Tab-separated table of N, CA and C in Angstrom:
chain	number	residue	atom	x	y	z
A	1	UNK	N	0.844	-1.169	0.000
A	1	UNK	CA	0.000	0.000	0.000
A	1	UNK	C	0.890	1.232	0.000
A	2	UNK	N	0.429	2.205	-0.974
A	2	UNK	CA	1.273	3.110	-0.719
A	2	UNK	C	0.773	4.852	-0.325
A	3	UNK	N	0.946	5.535	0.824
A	3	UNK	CA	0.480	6.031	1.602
A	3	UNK	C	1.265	7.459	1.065
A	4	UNK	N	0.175	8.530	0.958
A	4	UNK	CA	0.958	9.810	0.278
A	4	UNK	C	0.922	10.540	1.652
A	5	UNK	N	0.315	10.107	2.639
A	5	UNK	CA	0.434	10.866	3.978
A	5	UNK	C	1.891	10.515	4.676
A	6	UNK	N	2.785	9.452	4.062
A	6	UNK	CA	3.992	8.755	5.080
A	6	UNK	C	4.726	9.995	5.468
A	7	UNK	N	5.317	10.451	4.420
A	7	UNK	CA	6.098	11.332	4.803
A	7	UNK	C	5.752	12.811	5.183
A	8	UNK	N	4.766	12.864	5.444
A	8	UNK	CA	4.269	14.147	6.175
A	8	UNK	C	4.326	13.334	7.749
A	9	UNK	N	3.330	12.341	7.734
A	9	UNK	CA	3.657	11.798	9.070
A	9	UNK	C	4.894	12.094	9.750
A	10	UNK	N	6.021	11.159	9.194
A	10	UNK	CA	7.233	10.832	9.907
A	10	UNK	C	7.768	12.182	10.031
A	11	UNK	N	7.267	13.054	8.958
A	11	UNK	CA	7.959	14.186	9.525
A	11	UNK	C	7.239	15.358	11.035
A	12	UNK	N	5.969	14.521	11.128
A	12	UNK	CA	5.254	15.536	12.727
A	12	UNK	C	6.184	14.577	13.423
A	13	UNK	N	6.317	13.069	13.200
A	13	UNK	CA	7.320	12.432	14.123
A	13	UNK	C	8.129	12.903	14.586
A	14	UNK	N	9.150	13.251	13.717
A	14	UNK	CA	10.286	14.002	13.760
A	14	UNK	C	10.111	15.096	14.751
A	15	UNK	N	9.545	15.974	14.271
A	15	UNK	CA	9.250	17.224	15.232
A	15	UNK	C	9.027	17.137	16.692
A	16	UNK	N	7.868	16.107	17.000
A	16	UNK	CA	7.447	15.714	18.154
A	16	UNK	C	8.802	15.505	19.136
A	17	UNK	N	9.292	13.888	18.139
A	17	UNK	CA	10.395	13.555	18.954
A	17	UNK	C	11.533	14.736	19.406
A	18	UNK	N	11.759	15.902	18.895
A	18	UNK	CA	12.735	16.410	19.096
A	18	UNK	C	12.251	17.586	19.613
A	19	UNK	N	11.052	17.395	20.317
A	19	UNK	CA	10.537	18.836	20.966
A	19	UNK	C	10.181	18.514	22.087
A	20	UNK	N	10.372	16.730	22.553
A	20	UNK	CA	10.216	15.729	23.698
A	20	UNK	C	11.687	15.954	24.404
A	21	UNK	N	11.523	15.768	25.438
A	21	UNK	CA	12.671	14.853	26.262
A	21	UNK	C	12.901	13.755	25.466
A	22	UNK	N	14.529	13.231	24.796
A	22	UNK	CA	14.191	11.885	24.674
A	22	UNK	C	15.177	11.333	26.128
A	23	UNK	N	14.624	10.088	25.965
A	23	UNK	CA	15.317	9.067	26.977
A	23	UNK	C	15.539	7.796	26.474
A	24	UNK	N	16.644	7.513	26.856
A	24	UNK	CA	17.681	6.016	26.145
A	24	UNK	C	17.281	5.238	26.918
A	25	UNK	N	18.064	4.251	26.542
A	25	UNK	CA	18.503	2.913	27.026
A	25	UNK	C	16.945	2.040	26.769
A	26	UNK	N	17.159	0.712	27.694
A	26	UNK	CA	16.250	-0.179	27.192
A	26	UNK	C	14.651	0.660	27.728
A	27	UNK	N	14.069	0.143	26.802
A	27	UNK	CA	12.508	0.765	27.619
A	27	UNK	C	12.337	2.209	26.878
A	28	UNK	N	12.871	2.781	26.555
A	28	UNK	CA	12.807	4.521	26.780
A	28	UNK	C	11.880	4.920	25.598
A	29	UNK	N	11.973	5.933	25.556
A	29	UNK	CA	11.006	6.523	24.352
A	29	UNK	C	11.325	8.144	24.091
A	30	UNK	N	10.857	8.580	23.281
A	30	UNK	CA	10.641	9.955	22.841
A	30	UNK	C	9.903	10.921	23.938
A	31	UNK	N	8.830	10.028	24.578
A	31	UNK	CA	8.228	10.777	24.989
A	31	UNK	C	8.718	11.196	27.112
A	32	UNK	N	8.500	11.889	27.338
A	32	UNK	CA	9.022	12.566	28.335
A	32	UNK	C	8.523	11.557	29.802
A	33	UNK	N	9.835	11.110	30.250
A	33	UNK	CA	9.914	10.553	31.821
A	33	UNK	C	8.720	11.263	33.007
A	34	UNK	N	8.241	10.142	33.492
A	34	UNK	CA	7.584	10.992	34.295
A	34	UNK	C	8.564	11.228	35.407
A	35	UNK	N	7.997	11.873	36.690
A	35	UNK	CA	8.632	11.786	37.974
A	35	UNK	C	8.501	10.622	38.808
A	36	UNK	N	8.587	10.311	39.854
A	36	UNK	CA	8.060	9.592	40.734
A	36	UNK	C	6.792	9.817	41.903
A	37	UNK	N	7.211	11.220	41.391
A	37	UNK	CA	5.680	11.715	42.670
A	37	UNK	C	4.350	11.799	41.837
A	38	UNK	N	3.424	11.225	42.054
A	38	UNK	CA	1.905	11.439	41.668
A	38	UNK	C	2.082	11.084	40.096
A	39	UNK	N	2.841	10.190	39.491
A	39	UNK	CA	2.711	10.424	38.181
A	39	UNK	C	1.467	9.642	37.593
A	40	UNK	N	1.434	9.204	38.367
A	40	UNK	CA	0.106	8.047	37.579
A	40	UNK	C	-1.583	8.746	37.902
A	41	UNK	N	-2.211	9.049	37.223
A	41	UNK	CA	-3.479	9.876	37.393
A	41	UNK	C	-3.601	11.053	37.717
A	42	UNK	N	-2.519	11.498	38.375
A	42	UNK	CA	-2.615	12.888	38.499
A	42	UNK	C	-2.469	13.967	37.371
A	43	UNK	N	-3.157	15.343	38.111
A	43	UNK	CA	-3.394	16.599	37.012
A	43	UNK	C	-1.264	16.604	36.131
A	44	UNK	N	-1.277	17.400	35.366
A	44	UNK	CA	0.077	17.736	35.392
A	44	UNK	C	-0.665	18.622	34.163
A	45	UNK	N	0.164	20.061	34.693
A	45	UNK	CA	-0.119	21.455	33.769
A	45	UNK	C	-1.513	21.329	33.677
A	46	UNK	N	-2.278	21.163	34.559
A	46	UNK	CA	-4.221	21.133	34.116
A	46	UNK	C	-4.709	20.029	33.464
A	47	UNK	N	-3.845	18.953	32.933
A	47	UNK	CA	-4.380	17.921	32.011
A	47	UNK	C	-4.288	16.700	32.761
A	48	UNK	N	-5.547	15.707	32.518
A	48	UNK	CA	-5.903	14.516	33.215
A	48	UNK	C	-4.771	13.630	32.584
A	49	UNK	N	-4.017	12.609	33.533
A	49	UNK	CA	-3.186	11.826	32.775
A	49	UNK	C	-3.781	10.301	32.439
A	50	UNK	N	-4.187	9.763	31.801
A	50	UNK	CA	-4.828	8.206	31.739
A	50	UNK	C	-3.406	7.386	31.618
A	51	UNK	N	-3.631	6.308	32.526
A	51	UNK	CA	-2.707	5.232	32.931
A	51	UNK	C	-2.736	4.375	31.640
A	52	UNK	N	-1.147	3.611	31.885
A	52	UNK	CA	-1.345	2.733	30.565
A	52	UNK	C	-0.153	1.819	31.216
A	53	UNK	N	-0.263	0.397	30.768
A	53	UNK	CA	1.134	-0.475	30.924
A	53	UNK	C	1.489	-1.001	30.289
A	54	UNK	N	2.896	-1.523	29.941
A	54	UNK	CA	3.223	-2.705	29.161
A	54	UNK	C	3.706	-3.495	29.676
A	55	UNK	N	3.935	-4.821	29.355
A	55	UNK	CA	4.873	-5.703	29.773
A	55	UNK	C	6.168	-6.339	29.108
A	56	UNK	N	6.164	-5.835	27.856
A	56	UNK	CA	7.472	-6.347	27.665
A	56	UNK	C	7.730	-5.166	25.876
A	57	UNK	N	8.684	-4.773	25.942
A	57	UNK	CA	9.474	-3.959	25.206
A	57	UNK	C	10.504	-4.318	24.210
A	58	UNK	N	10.701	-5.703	24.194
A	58	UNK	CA	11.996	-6.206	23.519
A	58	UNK	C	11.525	-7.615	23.552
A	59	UNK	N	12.440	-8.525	23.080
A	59	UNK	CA	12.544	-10.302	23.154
A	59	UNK	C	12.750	-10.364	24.464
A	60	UNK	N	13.588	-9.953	24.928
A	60	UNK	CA	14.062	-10.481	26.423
A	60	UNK	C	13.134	-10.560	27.640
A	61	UNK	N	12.648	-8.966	27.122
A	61	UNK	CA	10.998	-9.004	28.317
A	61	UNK	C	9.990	-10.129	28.100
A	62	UNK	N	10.310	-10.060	26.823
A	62	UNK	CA	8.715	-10.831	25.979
A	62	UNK	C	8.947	-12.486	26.487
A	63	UNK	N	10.120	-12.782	26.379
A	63	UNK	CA	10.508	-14.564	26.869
A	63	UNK	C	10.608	-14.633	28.165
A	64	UNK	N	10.410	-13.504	29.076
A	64	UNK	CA	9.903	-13.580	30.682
A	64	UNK	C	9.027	-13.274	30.726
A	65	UNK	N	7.953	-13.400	30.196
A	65	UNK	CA	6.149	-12.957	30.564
A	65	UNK	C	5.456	-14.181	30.112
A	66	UNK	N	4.555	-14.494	30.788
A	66	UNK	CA	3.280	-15.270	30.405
A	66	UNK	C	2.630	-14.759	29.764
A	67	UNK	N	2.362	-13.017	29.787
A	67	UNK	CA	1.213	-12.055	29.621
A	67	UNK	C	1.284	-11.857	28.093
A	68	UNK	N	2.349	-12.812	27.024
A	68	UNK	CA	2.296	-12.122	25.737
A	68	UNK	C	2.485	-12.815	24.918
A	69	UNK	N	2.754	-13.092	23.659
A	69	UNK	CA	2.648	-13.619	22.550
A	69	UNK	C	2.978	-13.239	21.443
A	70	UNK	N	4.125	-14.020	20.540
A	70	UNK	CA	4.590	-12.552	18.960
A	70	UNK	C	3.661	-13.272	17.552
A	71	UNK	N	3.564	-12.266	16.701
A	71	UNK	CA	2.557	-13.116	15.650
A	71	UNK	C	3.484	-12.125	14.535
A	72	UNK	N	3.274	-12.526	13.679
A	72	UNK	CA	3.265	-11.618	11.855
A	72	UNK	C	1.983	-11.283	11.266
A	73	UNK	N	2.281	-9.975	11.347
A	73	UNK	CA	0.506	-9.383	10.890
A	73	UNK	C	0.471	-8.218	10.328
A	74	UNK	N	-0.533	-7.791	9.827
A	74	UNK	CA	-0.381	-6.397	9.306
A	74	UNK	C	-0.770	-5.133	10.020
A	75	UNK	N	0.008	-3.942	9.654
A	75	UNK	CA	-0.364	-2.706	10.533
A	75	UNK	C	0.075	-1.478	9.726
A	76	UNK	N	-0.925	-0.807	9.210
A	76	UNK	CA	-0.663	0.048	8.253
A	76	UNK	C	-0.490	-0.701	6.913
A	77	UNK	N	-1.415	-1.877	6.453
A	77	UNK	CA	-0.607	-2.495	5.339
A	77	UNK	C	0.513	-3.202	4.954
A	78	UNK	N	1.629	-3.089	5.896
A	78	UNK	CA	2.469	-3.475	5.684
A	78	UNK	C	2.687	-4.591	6.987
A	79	UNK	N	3.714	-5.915	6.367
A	79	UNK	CA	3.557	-7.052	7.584
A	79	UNK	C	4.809	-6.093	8.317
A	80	UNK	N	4.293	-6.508	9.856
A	80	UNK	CA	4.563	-6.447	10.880
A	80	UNK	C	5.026	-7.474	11.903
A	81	UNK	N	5.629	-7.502	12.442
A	81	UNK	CA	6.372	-8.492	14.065
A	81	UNK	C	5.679	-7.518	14.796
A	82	UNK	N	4.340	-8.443	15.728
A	82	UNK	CA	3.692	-7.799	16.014
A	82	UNK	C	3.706	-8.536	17.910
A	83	UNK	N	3.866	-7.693	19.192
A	83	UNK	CA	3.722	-8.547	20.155
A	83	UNK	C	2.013	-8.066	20.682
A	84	UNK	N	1.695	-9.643	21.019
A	84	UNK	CA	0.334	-9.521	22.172
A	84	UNK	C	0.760	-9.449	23.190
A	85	UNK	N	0.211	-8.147	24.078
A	85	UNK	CA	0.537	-7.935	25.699
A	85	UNK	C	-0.655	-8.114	25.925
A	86	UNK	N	-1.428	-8.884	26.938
A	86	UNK	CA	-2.119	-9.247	27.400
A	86	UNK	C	-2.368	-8.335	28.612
A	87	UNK	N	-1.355	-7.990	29.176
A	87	UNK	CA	-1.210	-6.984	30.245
A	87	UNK	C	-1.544	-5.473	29.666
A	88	UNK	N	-1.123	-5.254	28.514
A	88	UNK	CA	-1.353	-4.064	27.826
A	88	UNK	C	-2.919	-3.583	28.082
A	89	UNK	N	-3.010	-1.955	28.449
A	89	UNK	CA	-3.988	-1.703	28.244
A	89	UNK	C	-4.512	-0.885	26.934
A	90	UNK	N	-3.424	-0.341	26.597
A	90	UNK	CA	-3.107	0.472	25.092
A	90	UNK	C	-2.628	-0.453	24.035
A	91	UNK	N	-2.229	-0.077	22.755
A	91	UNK	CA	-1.610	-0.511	21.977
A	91	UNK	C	-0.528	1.113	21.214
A	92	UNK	N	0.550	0.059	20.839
A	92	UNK	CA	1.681	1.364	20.345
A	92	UNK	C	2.269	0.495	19.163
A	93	UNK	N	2.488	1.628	18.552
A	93	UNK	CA	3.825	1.276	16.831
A	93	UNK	C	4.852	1.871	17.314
A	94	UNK	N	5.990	1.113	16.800
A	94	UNK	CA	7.379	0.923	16.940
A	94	UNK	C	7.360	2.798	16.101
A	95	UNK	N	8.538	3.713	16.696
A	95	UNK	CA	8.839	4.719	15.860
A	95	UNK	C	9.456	4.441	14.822
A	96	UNK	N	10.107	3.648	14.847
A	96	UNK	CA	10.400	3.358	13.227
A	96	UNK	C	9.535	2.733	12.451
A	97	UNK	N	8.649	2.050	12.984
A	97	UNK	CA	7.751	1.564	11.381
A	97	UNK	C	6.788	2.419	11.471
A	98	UNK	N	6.943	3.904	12.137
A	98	UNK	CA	5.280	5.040	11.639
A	98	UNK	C	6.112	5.623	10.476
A	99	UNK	N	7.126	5.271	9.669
A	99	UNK	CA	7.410	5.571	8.249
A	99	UNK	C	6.018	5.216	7.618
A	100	UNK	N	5.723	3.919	7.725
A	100	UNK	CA	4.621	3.372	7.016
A	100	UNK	C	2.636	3.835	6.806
A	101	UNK	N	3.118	4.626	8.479
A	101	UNK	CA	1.698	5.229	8.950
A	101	UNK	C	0.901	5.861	7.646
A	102	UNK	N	-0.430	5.694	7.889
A	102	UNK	CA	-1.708	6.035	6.718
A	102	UNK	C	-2.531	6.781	7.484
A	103	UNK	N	-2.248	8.195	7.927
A	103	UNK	CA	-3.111	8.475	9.028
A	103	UNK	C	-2.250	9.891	9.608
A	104	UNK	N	-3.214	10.318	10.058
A	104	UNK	CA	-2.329	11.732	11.146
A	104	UNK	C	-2.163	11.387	12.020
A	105	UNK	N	-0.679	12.244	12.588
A	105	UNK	CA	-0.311	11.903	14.116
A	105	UNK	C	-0.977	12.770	14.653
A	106	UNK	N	-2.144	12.631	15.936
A	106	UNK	CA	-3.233	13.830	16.410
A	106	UNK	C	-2.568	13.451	17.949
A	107	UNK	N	-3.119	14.693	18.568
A	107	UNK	CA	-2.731	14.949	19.912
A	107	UNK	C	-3.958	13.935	20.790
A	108	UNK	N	-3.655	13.448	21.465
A	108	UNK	CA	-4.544	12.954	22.768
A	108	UNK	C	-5.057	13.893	23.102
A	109	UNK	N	-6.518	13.516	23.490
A	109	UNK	CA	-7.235	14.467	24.117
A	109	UNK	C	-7.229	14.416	25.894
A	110	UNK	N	-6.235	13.604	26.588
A	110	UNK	CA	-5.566	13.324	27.987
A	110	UNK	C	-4.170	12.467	27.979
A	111	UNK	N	-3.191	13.326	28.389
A	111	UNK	CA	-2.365	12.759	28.156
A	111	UNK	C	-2.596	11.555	29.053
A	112	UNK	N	-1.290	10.435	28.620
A	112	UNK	CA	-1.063	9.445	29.046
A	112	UNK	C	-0.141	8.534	29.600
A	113	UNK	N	0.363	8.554	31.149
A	113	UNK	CA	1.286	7.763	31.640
A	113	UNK	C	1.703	6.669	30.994
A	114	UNK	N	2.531	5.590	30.140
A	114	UNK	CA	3.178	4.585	30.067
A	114	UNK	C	3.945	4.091	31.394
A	115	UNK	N	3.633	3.174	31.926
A	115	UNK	CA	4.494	2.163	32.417
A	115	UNK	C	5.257	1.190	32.052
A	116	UNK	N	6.249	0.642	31.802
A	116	UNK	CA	7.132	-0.128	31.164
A	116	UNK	C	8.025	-0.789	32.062
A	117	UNK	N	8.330	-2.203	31.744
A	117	UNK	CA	9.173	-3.206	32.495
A	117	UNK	C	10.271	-2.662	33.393
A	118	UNK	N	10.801	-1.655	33.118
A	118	UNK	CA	11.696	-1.310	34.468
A	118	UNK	C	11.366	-0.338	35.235
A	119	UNK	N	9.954	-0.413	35.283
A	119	UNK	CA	9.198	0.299	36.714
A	119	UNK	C	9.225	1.673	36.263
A	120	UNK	N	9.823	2.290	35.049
A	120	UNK	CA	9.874	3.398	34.811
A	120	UNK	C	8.481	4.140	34.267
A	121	UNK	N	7.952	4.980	34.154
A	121	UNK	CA	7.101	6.147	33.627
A	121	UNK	C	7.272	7.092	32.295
A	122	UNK	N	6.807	7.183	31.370
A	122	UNK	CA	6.694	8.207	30.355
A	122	UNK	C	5.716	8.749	30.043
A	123	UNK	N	5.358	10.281	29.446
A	123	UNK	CA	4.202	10.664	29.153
A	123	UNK	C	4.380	10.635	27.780
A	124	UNK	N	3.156	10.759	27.166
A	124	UNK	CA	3.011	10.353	25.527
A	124	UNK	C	1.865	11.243	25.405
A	125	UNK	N	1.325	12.283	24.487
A	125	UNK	CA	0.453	13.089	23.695
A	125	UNK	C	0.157	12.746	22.666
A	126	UNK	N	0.631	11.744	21.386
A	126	UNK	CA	0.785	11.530	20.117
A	126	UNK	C	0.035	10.298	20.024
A	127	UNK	N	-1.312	9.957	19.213
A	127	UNK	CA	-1.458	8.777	18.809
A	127	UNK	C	-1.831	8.953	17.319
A	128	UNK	N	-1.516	7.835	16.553
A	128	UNK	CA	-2.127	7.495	14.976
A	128	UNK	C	-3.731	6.902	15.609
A	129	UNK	N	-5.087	7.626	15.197
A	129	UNK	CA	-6.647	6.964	15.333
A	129	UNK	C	-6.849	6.146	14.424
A	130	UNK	N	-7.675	5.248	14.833
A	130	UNK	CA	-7.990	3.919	13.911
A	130	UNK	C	-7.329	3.144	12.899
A	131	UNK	N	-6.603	3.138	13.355
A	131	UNK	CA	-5.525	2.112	12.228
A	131	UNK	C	-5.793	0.998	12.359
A	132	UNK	N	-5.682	0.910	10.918
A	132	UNK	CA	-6.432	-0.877	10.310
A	132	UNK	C	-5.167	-2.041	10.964
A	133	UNK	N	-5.518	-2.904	11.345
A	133	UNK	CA	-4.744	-4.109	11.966
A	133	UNK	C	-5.224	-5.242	11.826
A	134	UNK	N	-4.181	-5.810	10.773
A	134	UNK	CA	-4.917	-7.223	10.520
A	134	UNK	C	-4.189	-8.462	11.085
A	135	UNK	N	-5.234	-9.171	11.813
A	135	UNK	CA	-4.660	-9.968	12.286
A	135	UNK	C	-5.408	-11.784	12.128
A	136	UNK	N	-4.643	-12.551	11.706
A	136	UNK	CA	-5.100	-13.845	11.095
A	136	UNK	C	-6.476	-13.591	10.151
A	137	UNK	N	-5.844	-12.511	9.731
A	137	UNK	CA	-7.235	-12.140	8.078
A	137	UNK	C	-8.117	-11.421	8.551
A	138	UNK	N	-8.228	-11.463	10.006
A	138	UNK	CA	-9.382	-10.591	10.242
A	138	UNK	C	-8.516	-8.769	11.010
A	139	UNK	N	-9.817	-8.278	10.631
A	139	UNK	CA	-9.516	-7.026	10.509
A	139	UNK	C	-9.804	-6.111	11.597
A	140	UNK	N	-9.060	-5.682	12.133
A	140	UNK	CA	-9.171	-4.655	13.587
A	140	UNK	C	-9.595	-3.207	13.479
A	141	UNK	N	-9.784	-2.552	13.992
A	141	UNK	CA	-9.278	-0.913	14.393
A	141	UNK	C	-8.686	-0.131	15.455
A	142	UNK	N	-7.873	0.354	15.268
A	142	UNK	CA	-6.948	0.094	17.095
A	142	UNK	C	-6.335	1.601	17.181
A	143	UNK	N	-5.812	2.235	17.839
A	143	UNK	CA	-5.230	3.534	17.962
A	143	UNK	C	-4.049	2.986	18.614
A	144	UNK	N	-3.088	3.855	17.603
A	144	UNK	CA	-2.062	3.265	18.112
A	144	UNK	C	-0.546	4.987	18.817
A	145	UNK	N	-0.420	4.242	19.061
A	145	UNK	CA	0.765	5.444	19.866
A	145	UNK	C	2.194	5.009	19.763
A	146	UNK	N	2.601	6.047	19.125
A	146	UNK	CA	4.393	6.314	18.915
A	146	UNK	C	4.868	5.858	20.317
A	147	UNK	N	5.581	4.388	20.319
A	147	UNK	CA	6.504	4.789	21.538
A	147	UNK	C	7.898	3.920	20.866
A	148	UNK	N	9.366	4.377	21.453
A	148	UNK	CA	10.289	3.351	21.166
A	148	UNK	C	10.299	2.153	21.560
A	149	UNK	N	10.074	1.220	20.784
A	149	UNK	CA	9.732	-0.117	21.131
A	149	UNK	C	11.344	-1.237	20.247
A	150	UNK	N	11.548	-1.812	20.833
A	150	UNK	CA	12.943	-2.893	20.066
A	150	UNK	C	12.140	-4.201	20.191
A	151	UNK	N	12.564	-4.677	18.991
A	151	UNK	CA	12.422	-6.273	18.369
A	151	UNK	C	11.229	-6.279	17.780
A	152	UNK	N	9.920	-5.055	18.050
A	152	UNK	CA	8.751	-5.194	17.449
A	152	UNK	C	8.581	-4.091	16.632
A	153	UNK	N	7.388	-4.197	15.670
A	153	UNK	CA	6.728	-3.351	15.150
A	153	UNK	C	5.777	-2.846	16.102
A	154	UNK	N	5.132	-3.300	16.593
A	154	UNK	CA	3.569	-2.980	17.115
A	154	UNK	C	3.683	-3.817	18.455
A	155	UNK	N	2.907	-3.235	19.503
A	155	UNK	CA	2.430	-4.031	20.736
A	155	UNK	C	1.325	-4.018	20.361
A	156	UNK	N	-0.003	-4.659	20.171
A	156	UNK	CA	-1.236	-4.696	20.544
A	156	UNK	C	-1.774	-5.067	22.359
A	157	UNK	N	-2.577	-3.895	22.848
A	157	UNK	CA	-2.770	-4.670	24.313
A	157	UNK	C	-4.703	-5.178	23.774
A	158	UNK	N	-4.780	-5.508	25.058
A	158	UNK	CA	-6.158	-6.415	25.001
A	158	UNK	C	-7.409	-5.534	24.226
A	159	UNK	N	-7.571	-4.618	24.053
A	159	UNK	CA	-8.599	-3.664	23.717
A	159	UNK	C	-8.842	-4.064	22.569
A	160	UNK	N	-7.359	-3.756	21.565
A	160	UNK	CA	-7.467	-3.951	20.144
A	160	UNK	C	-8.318	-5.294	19.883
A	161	UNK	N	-7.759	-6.845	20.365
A	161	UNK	CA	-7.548	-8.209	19.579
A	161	UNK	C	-8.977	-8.686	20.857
């Protein structure tokens, strides 16, 4: 499929990411660390934060969880290495495969805490709405959110599948 929105996308990507805090290492993302005090539900700058978790971020997390499962599937058209978090309450695309994105990157209308395997916190504003996700032929709609993710394309959590 070929998407005349890609490269407008990757390029709000771009912007986003570099107008974020980024943060390294395993787990991390573009989007900005929380603190440790009140980060989970609380106001921050006037805006409601909605909770979110994952359980695994990479192979290594993913082969210590019960909570997940990897498949090959499509997301944006294009096949994907896709993990099931079972624990997930969201679903997210890898920043590197929203090259592929068919869709605008739109602001959340509440931002949203991430939790991730090393107990850490991030906030995230950015999701792609309704993106098609196909999975064993059948066909999803899922919102998905930019986060740095390794070994996958896509997390799907329980909402989507």
């Amino acid at each position: 499929m070929n998407c005349p929105q890609a490269q407008q996308t990757s390029t709000m990507l771009e912007s986003t990411a570099s107008s974020r805090e980024s943060v390294g290492a395993r787990g991390g993302s573009t989007a900005s660390q929380v603190g440790s005090s009140k980060a989970s539900g609380s106001r921050q700058q006037g805006r409601h934060a909605v909770t979110a978790r994952v359980y695994a971020l990479n192979r290594v997390d993913a082969l210590g969880s019960a909570n997940v499962a990897i498949g090959k599937d499509l997301i944006f058209g294009k096949d994907a290495t896709v993990l099931f978090d079972t624990g997930a309450s969201l679903s997210f695309v890898a920043q590197a495969f929203c090259i592929h994105a068919c869709g605008v990157l739109s602001s959340v209308d509440e931002e949203i805490v991430v939790s991730v395997p090393t107990g850490q916190s991030y906030r995230v504003g950015r999701v792609y709405k309704g993106c098609d996700v196909v999975v064993k032929r059948q066909s999803f709609i899922a919102d998905l959110i930019p986060f740095k993710i390794e070994d996958f394309d896509a997390i799907l959590g329980m909402i989507c599948w």
